[in-house]
Each structure stands twice: as C-alpha cells, then as structure tokens.
mmCIF file of C-alpha atoms in Angstrom:
data_model
loop_
_atom_site.group_PDB
_atom_site.id
_atom_site.type_symbol
_atom_site.label_atom_id
_atom_site.label_comp_id
_atom_site.label_asym_id
_atom_site.label_seq_id
_atom_site.Cartn_x
_atom_site.Cartn_y
_atom_site.Cartn_z
ATOM 1 C CA UNK O 55 82.107 118.277 95.873
ATOM 2 C CA UNK O 56 85.859 117.814 95.690
ATOM 3 C CA UNK O 57 87.020 114.521 97.190
ATOM 4 C CA UNK O 58 88.926 115.024 100.413
ATOM 5 C CA UNK O 59 90.614 112.768 102.928
ATOM 6 C CA UNK O 60 92.639 113.135 106.068
ATOM 7 C CA UNK O 61 94.539 110.779 108.326
ATOM 8 C CA UNK O 62 93.164 110.189 111.785
ATOM 9 C CA UNK O 63 95.512 108.700 114.382
ATOM 10 C CA UNK O 64 95.100 107.490 117.927
ATOM 11 C CA UNK O 65 96.022 110.878 119.373
ATOM 12 C CA UNK O 66 93.013 112.515 117.769
ATOM 13 C CA UNK O 67 90.431 110.432 119.579
ATOM 14 C CA UNK O 68 89.123 111.767 122.882
ATOM 15 C CA UNK O 69 88.887 108.764 125.195
ATOM 16 C CA UNK O 70 86.696 110.790 127.574
ATOM 17 C CA UNK O 71 83.905 110.876 124.992
ATOM 18 C CA UNK O 72 81.509 107.963 125.509
ATOM 19 C CA UNK O 73 81.115 107.053 121.837
ATOM 20 C CA UNK O 74 84.824 107.322 121.027
ATOM 21 C CA UNK O 75 85.675 105.398 124.188
ATOM 22 C CA UNK O 76 83.739 102.482 122.663
ATOM 23 C CA UNK O 77 85.793 102.844 119.474
ATOM 24 C CA UNK O 78 82.766 102.999 117.193
ATOM 25 C CA UNK O 79 82.905 104.894 113.891
ATOM 26 C CA UNK O 80 80.002 107.329 113.821
ATOM 27 C CA UNK O 81 78.834 110.199 111.652
ATOM 28 C CA UNK O 82 80.615 112.856 113.718
ATOM 29 C CA UNK O 83 83.961 111.117 113.355
ATOM 30 C CA UNK O 84 83.508 110.613 109.611
ATOM 31 C CA UNK O 85 82.620 114.236 108.908
ATOM 32 C CA UNK O 86 85.418 115.577 111.103
ATOM 33 C CA UNK O 87 87.958 113.323 109.412
ATOM 34 C CA UNK O 88 86.942 114.103 105.834
ATOM 35 C CA UNK O 89 86.013 117.758 106.161
ATOM 36 C CA UNK O 90 82.730 117.137 104.372
ATOM 37 C CA UNK O 91 79.420 118.689 105.405
ATOM 38 C CA UNK O 92 77.227 115.767 104.366
ATOM 39 C CA UNK O 93 77.780 112.024 104.520
ATOM 40 C CA UNK O 94 76.576 111.547 100.956
ATOM 41 C CA UNK O 95 79.635 113.493 99.737
ATOM 42 C CA UNK O 96 82.176 111.223 101.445
ATOM 43 C CA UNK O 97 83.995 109.100 98.863
ATOM 44 C CA UNK O 98 87.264 108.403 100.696
ATOM 45 C CA UNK O 99 87.708 107.642 104.368
ATOM 46 C CA UNK O 100 91.024 106.935 106.078
ATOM 47 C CA UNK O 101 90.976 106.211 109.811
ATOM 48 C CA UNK O 102 94.167 104.465 110.849
ATOM 49 C CA UNK O 103 95.766 103.695 114.206
ATOM 50 C CA UNK O 104 92.644 104.602 116.176
ATOM 51 C CA UNK O 105 91.748 101.397 118.060
ATOM 52 C CA UNK O 106 88.490 101.402 116.103
ATOM 53 C CA UNK O 107 86.343 98.278 116.227
ATOM 54 C CA UNK O 108 83.329 98.760 113.967
ATOM 55 C CA UNK O 109 80.917 101.105 112.205
ATOM 56 C CA UNK O 110 77.734 102.377 113.752
ATOM 57 C CA UNK O 111 75.021 100.855 111.524
ATOM 58 C CA UNK O 112 73.337 104.201 110.828
ATOM 59 C CA UNK O 113 76.718 105.660 109.887
ATOM 60 C CA UNK O 114 77.478 102.871 107.422
ATOM 61 C CA UNK O 115 74.065 103.223 105.812
ATOM 62 C CA UNK O 116 74.712 106.945 105.307
ATOM 63 C CA UNK O 117 77.818 106.331 103.129
ATOM 64 C CA UNK O 118 76.369 105.183 99.777
ATOM 65 C CA UNK O 119 79.158 106.810 97.732
ATOM 66 C CA UNK O 120 82.153 105.584 99.715
ATOM 67 C CA UNK O 121 84.737 104.306 97.201
ATOM 68 C CA UNK O 122 87.971 104.042 99.179
ATOM 69 C CA UNK O 123 88.135 102.910 102.814
ATOM 70 C CA UNK O 124 91.250 102.343 104.932
ATOM 71 C CA UNK O 125 90.984 101.158 108.533
ATOM 72 C CA UNK O 126 94.430 99.616 108.857
ATOM 73 C CA UNK O 127 96.080 99.243 112.270
ATOM 74 C CA UNK O 128 92.855 99.226 114.261
ATOM 75 C CA UNK O 129 90.921 96.651 116.295
ATOM 76 C CA UNK O 130 88.244 95.723 113.761
ATOM 77 C CA UNK O 131 86.797 92.271 114.478
ATOM 78 C CA UNK O 132 83.440 92.245 112.667
ATOM 79 C CA UNK O 133 82.463 93.223 109.115
ATOM 80 C CA UNK O 134 78.723 93.019 109.781
ATOM 81 C CA UNK O 135 78.054 96.622 108.752
ATOM 82 C CA UNK O 136 80.235 96.537 105.632
ATOM 83 C CA UNK O 137 77.448 95.208 103.410
ATOM 84 C CA UNK O 138 76.160 98.787 103.107
ATOM 85 C CA UNK O 139 79.227 99.912 101.109
ATOM 86 C CA UNK O 140 77.958 98.966 97.666
ATOM 87 C CA UNK O 141 80.164 101.464 95.802
ATOM 88 C CA UNK O 142 83.427 100.454 97.508
ATOM 89 C CA UNK O 143 86.310 99.695 95.100
ATOM 90 C CA UNK O 144 89.287 99.548 97.486
ATOM 91 C CA UNK O 145 89.331 98.342 101.094
ATOM 92 C CA UNK O 146 92.354 98.252 103.405
ATOM 93 C CA UNK O 147 91.899 96.268 106.628
ATOM 94 C CA UNK O 148 95.527 95.351 107.218
ATOM 95 C CA UNK O 149 96.594 94.820 110.839
ATOM 96 C CA UNK O 150 93.262 94.240 112.524
ATOM 97 C CA UNK O 151 91.652 91.302 114.350
ATOM 98 C CA UNK O 152 89.351 89.937 111.668
ATOM 99 C CA UNK O 153 88.603 86.208 111.830
ATOM 100 C CA UNK O 154 85.693 86.045 109.373
ATOM 101 C CA UNK O 155 84.606 87.773 106.163
ATOM 102 C CA UNK O 156 80.930 87.350 107.022
ATOM 103 C CA UNK O 157 79.013 90.525 106.235
ATOM 104 C CA UNK O 158 81.374 91.808 103.567
ATOM 105 C CA UNK O 159 79.620 92.013 100.204
ATOM 106 C CA UNK O 160 81.202 94.423 97.717
ATOM 107 C CA UNK O 161 80.193 93.978 94.068
ATOM 108 C CA UNK O 162 82.458 96.828 92.883
ATOM 109 C CA UNK O 163 85.517 95.944 94.969
ATOM 110 C CA UNK O 164 88.767 95.526 92.985
ATOM 111 C CA UNK O 165 91.391 95.619 95.790
ATOM 112 C CA UNK O 166 91.146 94.027 99.236
ATOM 113 C CA UNK O 167 93.983 94.118 101.787
ATOM 114 C CA UNK O 168 93.674 91.819 104.806
ATOM 115 C CA UNK O 169 97.255 91.156 105.855
ATOM 116 C CA UNK O 170 98.074 90.434 109.498
ATOM 117 C CA UNK O 171 94.606 89.407 110.621
ATOM 118 C CA UNK O 172 93.251 86.151 112.101
ATOM 119 C CA UNK O 173 91.472 84.550 109.159
ATOM 120 C CA UNK O 174 91.383 80.772 109.490
ATOM 121 C CA UNK O 175 89.119 80.338 106.473
ATOM 122 C CA UNK O 176 87.581 82.520 103.774
ATOM 123 C CA UNK O 177 84.055 81.136 103.650
ATOM 124 C CA UNK O 178 81.953 81.149 100.510
ATOM 125 C CA UNK O 179 83.060 83.952 98.190
ATOM 126 C CA UNK O 180 80.799 83.133 95.257
ATOM 127 C CA UNK O 181 79.081 86.260 93.931
ATOM 128 C CA UNK O 182 80.377 88.520 96.692
ATOM 129 C CA UNK O 183 83.407 90.008 94.906
ATOM 130 C CA UNK O 184 82.860 89.592 91.147
ATOM 131 C CA UNK O 185 85.348 92.343 90.236
ATOM 132 C CA UNK O 186 88.110 91.631 92.766
ATOM 133 C CA UNK O 187 91.528 91.678 91.078
ATOM 134 C CA UNK O 188 93.959 92.097 93.975
ATOM 135 C CA UNK O 189 93.742 90.191 97.285
ATOM 136 C CA UNK O 190 96.289 90.301 100.105
ATOM 137 C CA UNK O 191 95.977 87.611 102.783
ATOM 138 C CA UNK O 192 99.568 87.825 103.990
ATOM 139 C CA UNK O 193 100.213 86.475 107.486
ATOM 140 C CA UNK O 194 96.814 85.121 108.500
ATOM 141 C CA UNK O 195 95.910 81.701 109.942
ATOM 142 C CA UNK O 196 94.858 79.860 106.782
ATOM 143 C CA UNK O 197 95.844 76.214 107.305
ATOM 144 C CA UNK O 198 93.974 74.345 104.541
ATOM 145 C CA UNK O 199 95.360 75.109 101.091
ATOM 146 C CA UNK O 200 92.719 72.975 99.384
ATOM 147 C CA UNK O 201 89.870 74.816 101.100
ATOM 148 C CA UNK O 202 91.448 78.207 100.428
ATOM 149 C CA UNK O 203 91.932 77.477 96.729
ATOM 150 C CA UNK O 204 88.362 76.251 96.445
ATOM 151 C CA UNK O 205 87.191 79.622 97.757
ATOM 152 C CA UNK O 206 89.630 81.641 95.644
ATOM 153 C CA UNK O 207 88.480 79.938 92.462
ATOM 154 C CA UNK O 208 85.163 81.741 93.008
ATOM 155 C CA UNK O 209 86.872 85.061 92.207
ATOM 156 C CA UNK O 210 86.705 85.268 88.396
ATOM 157 C CA UNK O 211 88.834 88.429 88.024
ATOM 158 C CA UNK O 212 91.607 87.649 90.537
ATOM 159 C CA UNK O 213 95.073 88.508 89.161
ATOM 160 C CA UNK O 214 97.226 89.395 92.187
ATOM 161 C CA UNK O 215 97.342 87.265 95.323
ATOM 162 C CA UNK O 216 99.482 87.207 98.460
ATOM 163 C CA UNK O 217 99.174 84.122 100.688
ATOM 164 C CA UNK O 218 102.660 84.181 102.166
ATOM 165 C CA UNK O 219 102.973 83.868 105.925
ATOM 166 C CA UNK O 220 100.078 81.395 106.264
ATOM 167 C CA UNK O 221 100.657 77.915 107.763
ATOM 168 C CA UNK O 222 100.232 76.035 104.474
ATOM 169 C CA UNK O 223 103.086 77.990 102.884
ATOM 170 C CA UNK O 224 105.518 75.745 104.760
ATOM 171 C CA UNK O 225 104.727 73.012 102.249
ATOM 172 C CA UNK O 226 107.461 73.076 99.595
ATOM 173 C CA UNK O 227 104.931 72.353 96.842
ATOM 174 C CA UNK O 228 102.638 75.236 97.836
ATOM 175 C CA UNK O 229 103.662 77.571 95.025
ATOM 176 C CA UNK O 230 103.309 74.941 92.297
ATOM 177 C CA UNK O 231 99.850 73.969 93.520
ATOM 178 C CA UNK O 232 98.588 77.574 93.578
ATOM 179 C CA UNK O 233 99.980 78.391 90.129
ATOM 180 C CA UNK O 234 98.471 75.225 88.705
ATOM 181 C CA UNK O 235 95.034 75.782 90.233
ATOM 182 C CA UNK O 236 94.668 79.556 89.789
ATOM 183 C CA UNK O 237 95.795 79.902 86.200
ATOM 184 C CA UNK O 238 94.547 83.488 85.808
ATOM 185 C CA UNK O 239 97.028 84.784 88.377
ATOM 186 C CA UNK O 240 99.664 87.257 87.180
ATOM 187 C CA UNK O 241 101.358 87.881 90.527
ATOM 188 C CA UNK O 242 101.804 85.630 93.587
ATOM 189 C CA UNK O 243 103.299 86.681 96.931
ATOM 190 C CA UNK O 244 104.704 89.854 95.402
ATOM 191 C CA UNK O 245 106.402 88.137 92.438
ATOM 192 C CA UNK O 246 105.354 88.377 88.809
ATOM 193 C CA UNK O 247 104.513 84.947 87.445
ATOM 194 C CA UNK O 248 106.363 83.805 84.318
ATOM 195 C CA UNK O 249 106.280 80.961 81.828
ATOM 196 C CA UNK O 250 108.824 79.195 84.017
ATOM 197 C CA UNK O 251 106.408 79.200 86.940
ATOM 198 C CA UNK O 252 103.755 77.630 84.730
ATOM 199 C CA UNK O 253 106.229 75.014 83.469
ATOM 200 C CA UNK O 254 107.288 74.096 87.008
ATOM 201 C CA UNK O 255 103.660 73.827 88.111
ATOM 202 C CA UNK O 256 102.933 71.530 85.188
ATOM 203 C CA UNK O 257 105.997 69.398 85.999
ATOM 204 C CA UNK O 258 104.863 69.158 89.606
ATOM 205 C CA UNK O 259 101.370 68.012 88.660
ATOM 206 C CA UNK O 260 102.724 65.526 86.122
ATOM 207 C CA UNK O 261 105.031 64.091 88.779
ATOM 208 C CA UNK O 262 102.110 63.800 91.172
ATOM 209 C CA UNK O 263 100.076 61.874 88.608
ATOM 210 C CA UNK O 264 102.965 59.455 88.057
ATOM 211 C CA UNK O 265 102.880 58.390 91.702
ATOM 212 C CA UNK O 266 99.113 58.183 91.844
ATOM 213 C CA UNK O 267 98.571 61.548 93.456
ATOM 214 C CA UNK O 268 99.529 60.358 96.943
ATOM 215 C CA UNK O 269 102.393 61.284 99.187
ATOM 216 C CA UNK O 270 105.531 63.207 98.296
ATOM 217 C CA UNK O 271 106.549 63.108 94.656
ATOM 218 C CA UNK O 272 109.621 60.926 94.384
ATOM 219 C CA UNK O 273 112.496 62.596 92.633
ATOM 220 C CA UNK O 274 110.809 65.970 92.084
ATOM 221 C CA UNK O 275 112.568 68.825 93.822
ATOM 222 C CA UNK O 276 110.103 71.494 94.941
ATOM 223 C CA UNK O 277 112.482 73.820 96.776
ATOM 224 C CA UNK O 278 116.074 74.787 97.472
ATOM 225 C CA UNK O 279 117.817 76.451 100.351
ATOM 226 C CA UNK O 280 120.499 78.909 99.302
ATOM 227 C CA UNK O 281 123.036 77.286 101.646
ATOM 228 C CA UNK O 282 122.416 73.905 99.997
ATOM 229 C CA UNK O 283 122.518 75.027 96.381
ATOM 230 C CA UNK O 284 126.243 74.319 95.788
ATOM 231 C CA UNK O 285 125.745 70.733 96.956
ATOM 232 C CA UNK O 286 123.014 69.969 94.412
ATOM 233 C CA UNK O 287 124.232 67.480 91.809
ATOM 234 C CA UNK O 288 122.432 67.184 88.501
ATOM 235 C CA UNK O 289 122.908 63.429 88.527
ATOM 236 C CA UNK O 290 120.656 63.084 91.559
ATOM 237 C CA UNK O 291 117.006 62.141 91.274
ATOM 238 C CA UNK O 292 115.358 63.345 88.051
ATOM 239 C CA UNK O 293 116.886 66.824 87.796
ATOM 240 C CA UNK O 294 119.277 65.812 85.028
ATOM 241 C CA UNK O 295 116.380 64.778 82.834
ATOM 242 C CA UNK O 296 114.146 67.658 83.869
ATOM 243 C CA UNK O 297 114.070 70.012 80.839
ATOM 244 C CA UNK O 298 112.851 72.974 82.862
ATOM 245 C CA UNK O 299 115.754 72.847 85.297
ATOM 246 C CA UNK O 300 118.361 71.980 82.669
ATOM 247 C CA UNK O 301 117.255 74.898 80.482
ATOM 248 C CA UNK O 302 117.418 77.254 83.451
ATOM 249 C CA UNK O 303 120.855 76.091 84.559
ATOM 250 C CA UNK O 304 122.236 76.309 81.035
ATOM 251 C CA UNK O 305 121.052 79.894 80.663
ATOM 252 C CA UNK O 306 122.611 80.783 84.006
ATOM 253 C CA UNK O 307 125.955 79.244 83.080
ATOM 254 C CA UNK O 308 126.020 80.998 79.725
ATOM 255 C CA UNK O 309 125.425 84.363 81.381
ATOM 256 C CA UNK O 310 127.894 83.751 84.180
ATOM 257 C CA UNK O 311 131.682 83.706 84.337
ATOM 258 C CA UNK O 312 131.658 80.942 86.940
ATOM 259 C CA UNK O 313 130.756 77.287 86.679
ATOM 260 C CA UNK O 314 128.355 77.387 89.606
ATOM 261 C CA UNK O 315 125.174 79.345 90.171
ATOM 262 C CA UNK O 316 125.340 82.138 92.699
ATOM 263 C CA UNK O 317 122.248 84.076 93.559
ATOM 264 C CA UNK O 318 122.053 87.748 94.389
ATOM 265 C CA UNK O 319 119.639 88.468 97.256
ATOM 266 C CA UNK O 320 117.298 90.538 95.105
ATOM 267 C CA UNK O 321 117.079 88.175 92.110
ATOM 268 C CA UNK O 322 113.625 86.861 91.215
ATOM 269 C CA UNK O 323 114.734 83.660 89.524
ATOM 270 C CA UNK O 324 114.315 79.911 89.715
ATOM 271 C CA UNK O 325 115.992 79.392 93.071
ATOM 272 C CA UNK O 326 114.256 82.335 94.735
ATOM 273 C CA UNK O 327 110.843 81.184 93.619
ATOM 274 C CA UNK O 328 111.334 77.601 94.740
ATOM 275 C CA UNK O 329 112.920 78.510 98.045
ATOM 276 C CA UNK O 330 110.579 78.698 101.024
ATOM 277 C CA UNK O 331 111.118 81.421 103.621
ATOM 278 C CA UNK O 332 110.134 80.116 107.055
ATOM 279 C CA UNK O 333 109.159 83.605 108.131
ATOM 280 C CA UNK O 334 109.144 86.887 106.277
ATOM 281 C CA UNK O 335 110.319 89.696 108.531
ATOM 282 C CA UNK O 336 108.238 92.737 109.316
ATOM 283 C CA UNK O 337 110.146 94.851 106.813
ATOM 284 C CA UNK O 338 108.672 92.879 103.918
ATOM 285 C CA UNK O 339 105.654 94.741 102.530
ATOM 286 C CA UNK O 340 102.505 92.702 101.776
ATOM 287 C CA UNK O 341 101.737 93.692 98.153
ATOM 288 C CA UNK O 342 101.059 97.298 99.125
ATOM 289 C CA UNK O 343 99.691 99.053 102.146
ATOM 290 C CA UNK O 344 96.894 100.683 100.232
ATOM 291 C CA UNK O 345 95.812 104.266 100.601
#
C-alpha cells in the first residue's frame, strides 16, 4: 500500500463527539487522517494542532508499522502508550505538555523533537534509544546540566543536539562543558561544531583543572557580549597568551580591512559561539520542525 499522510487541524475535530471531546487518538481518527483502510498499513501519521492528549491503548497496539509520527502543537502529557511503536524512526512532539519520557521506548528511533515542553529531567535513557542521532530539547525546564549530560551519554549514536533555552544555558561555560563531555556531537544548538569548539572546550577544562575544579576559572573568558567586544583588551587576564584566541584574532585581522573585529549578525564564528543569548525569540527554529 502506498504511504499516505494528511494534516489534521483543530477545525477538523468535532467537539460534539464524545471520544474526540476527550481528545483521545483512536482508530477512527487515524484511518480518517491517513486515508488507509487498515491500521496495519499506516506508516506515517500527522495530527497537529488538535488539542490531542494521548493514544487509546488499543489504537497504539494496532500500529505496528508506524514509522513517522508528528503530534506537534497538541496537549500531550503522557507517553505511556508510545512503547507500542517499535518501528518508529522519527517522532515530533514539539509544543506539547510533556514532563516525563516514561513509557517511550523506541529501538529504531533516529530523530526525536521535544522542543517547548516541560521536561525537568530526562530519566534513564540507557537502552531505550540505541539509534537516536538527532535530539531537540529546545526550551524545556532542564536545570541540572550534570544530570542531563549523564543521561545523554547513554545515547551512543547522538550527533545533533539542541539544549538551548533551558535554565542551565545561562551558565557561560555551558557550551564548553557539553562539547567536552559529548565528544561525538557534530552539531549543538543549531551550529556545526568545529575544531575551534573542541580547542575551546579543552582550554576550558584545562583551566578548570588548574584551579582545582572549583568555582569560576580565573582568567578564562567563556563568553562575550557583542556590545562589549570593542572594549576587550588582549593584555587582560590570560587572553594574550591563549593560543586559540590569538590565532582566531590574527585570522580575523588578516581577512579584515579594519584593526578591530566586527561581527555580522549571521556569522557563526568565535564570538557568536561564545556569546550567550538570554532568550531566543520565537522566530528561531529549534533544529527543524520535523514532518
């Protein structure tokens, strides 16, 4: 059977119907949305903007071949029935009300989008997502970076990660810590990671060791504000002797007609990566919306 999918929006749900009034995904809704005659033929299901809260257990059990599921912009709070989706490879749960990943076990999953939810912790991930390569946790409620990294290290295939918008991102050393602890990453918070990122992470960790691993690293600059950049003097702290920064500045001066560094808003360079945005506006896309 040819794979089919359709969008379902809030206007398509009849609030007078008892089952739909409870916002439960059932077999009737799935078949109407996909155009399939049998549940076993459903491989893609997209139900967005429908105030949906959960799957009917019997409905979830009847979807053994579901590969791609998008329930973004709904009211999903529980993933208890999601353990039945053993074939799932891509799951989009952006903009819901999820506070726990309990119940979600997806051995084939490669992409998971959970931006703008209420996750305060990830819980044990060991063995639950062995093939996960892309994870978006943009704008949740993750407050413990150490706990989050401990969980993320249980994802052996993880290459792309978005943690921006969580409380611990306000720490200026956040990026260096993540890069240093998750060395398989290729992309963080929408930016491709480079050798410079690795060098800065190493410099950060070396600086931390030199002060015994406690408190703020004296003399190591972990972030810049664009408005403060022109006031930075190389003679201050350890920047003048920092080979990573000196090499970067030299390359910028060589390629520039001016004696100071000016950053274009869309550049993905040293200053942009070290700068912390207090809040990313709604126009900033979290990795990708998914299908």
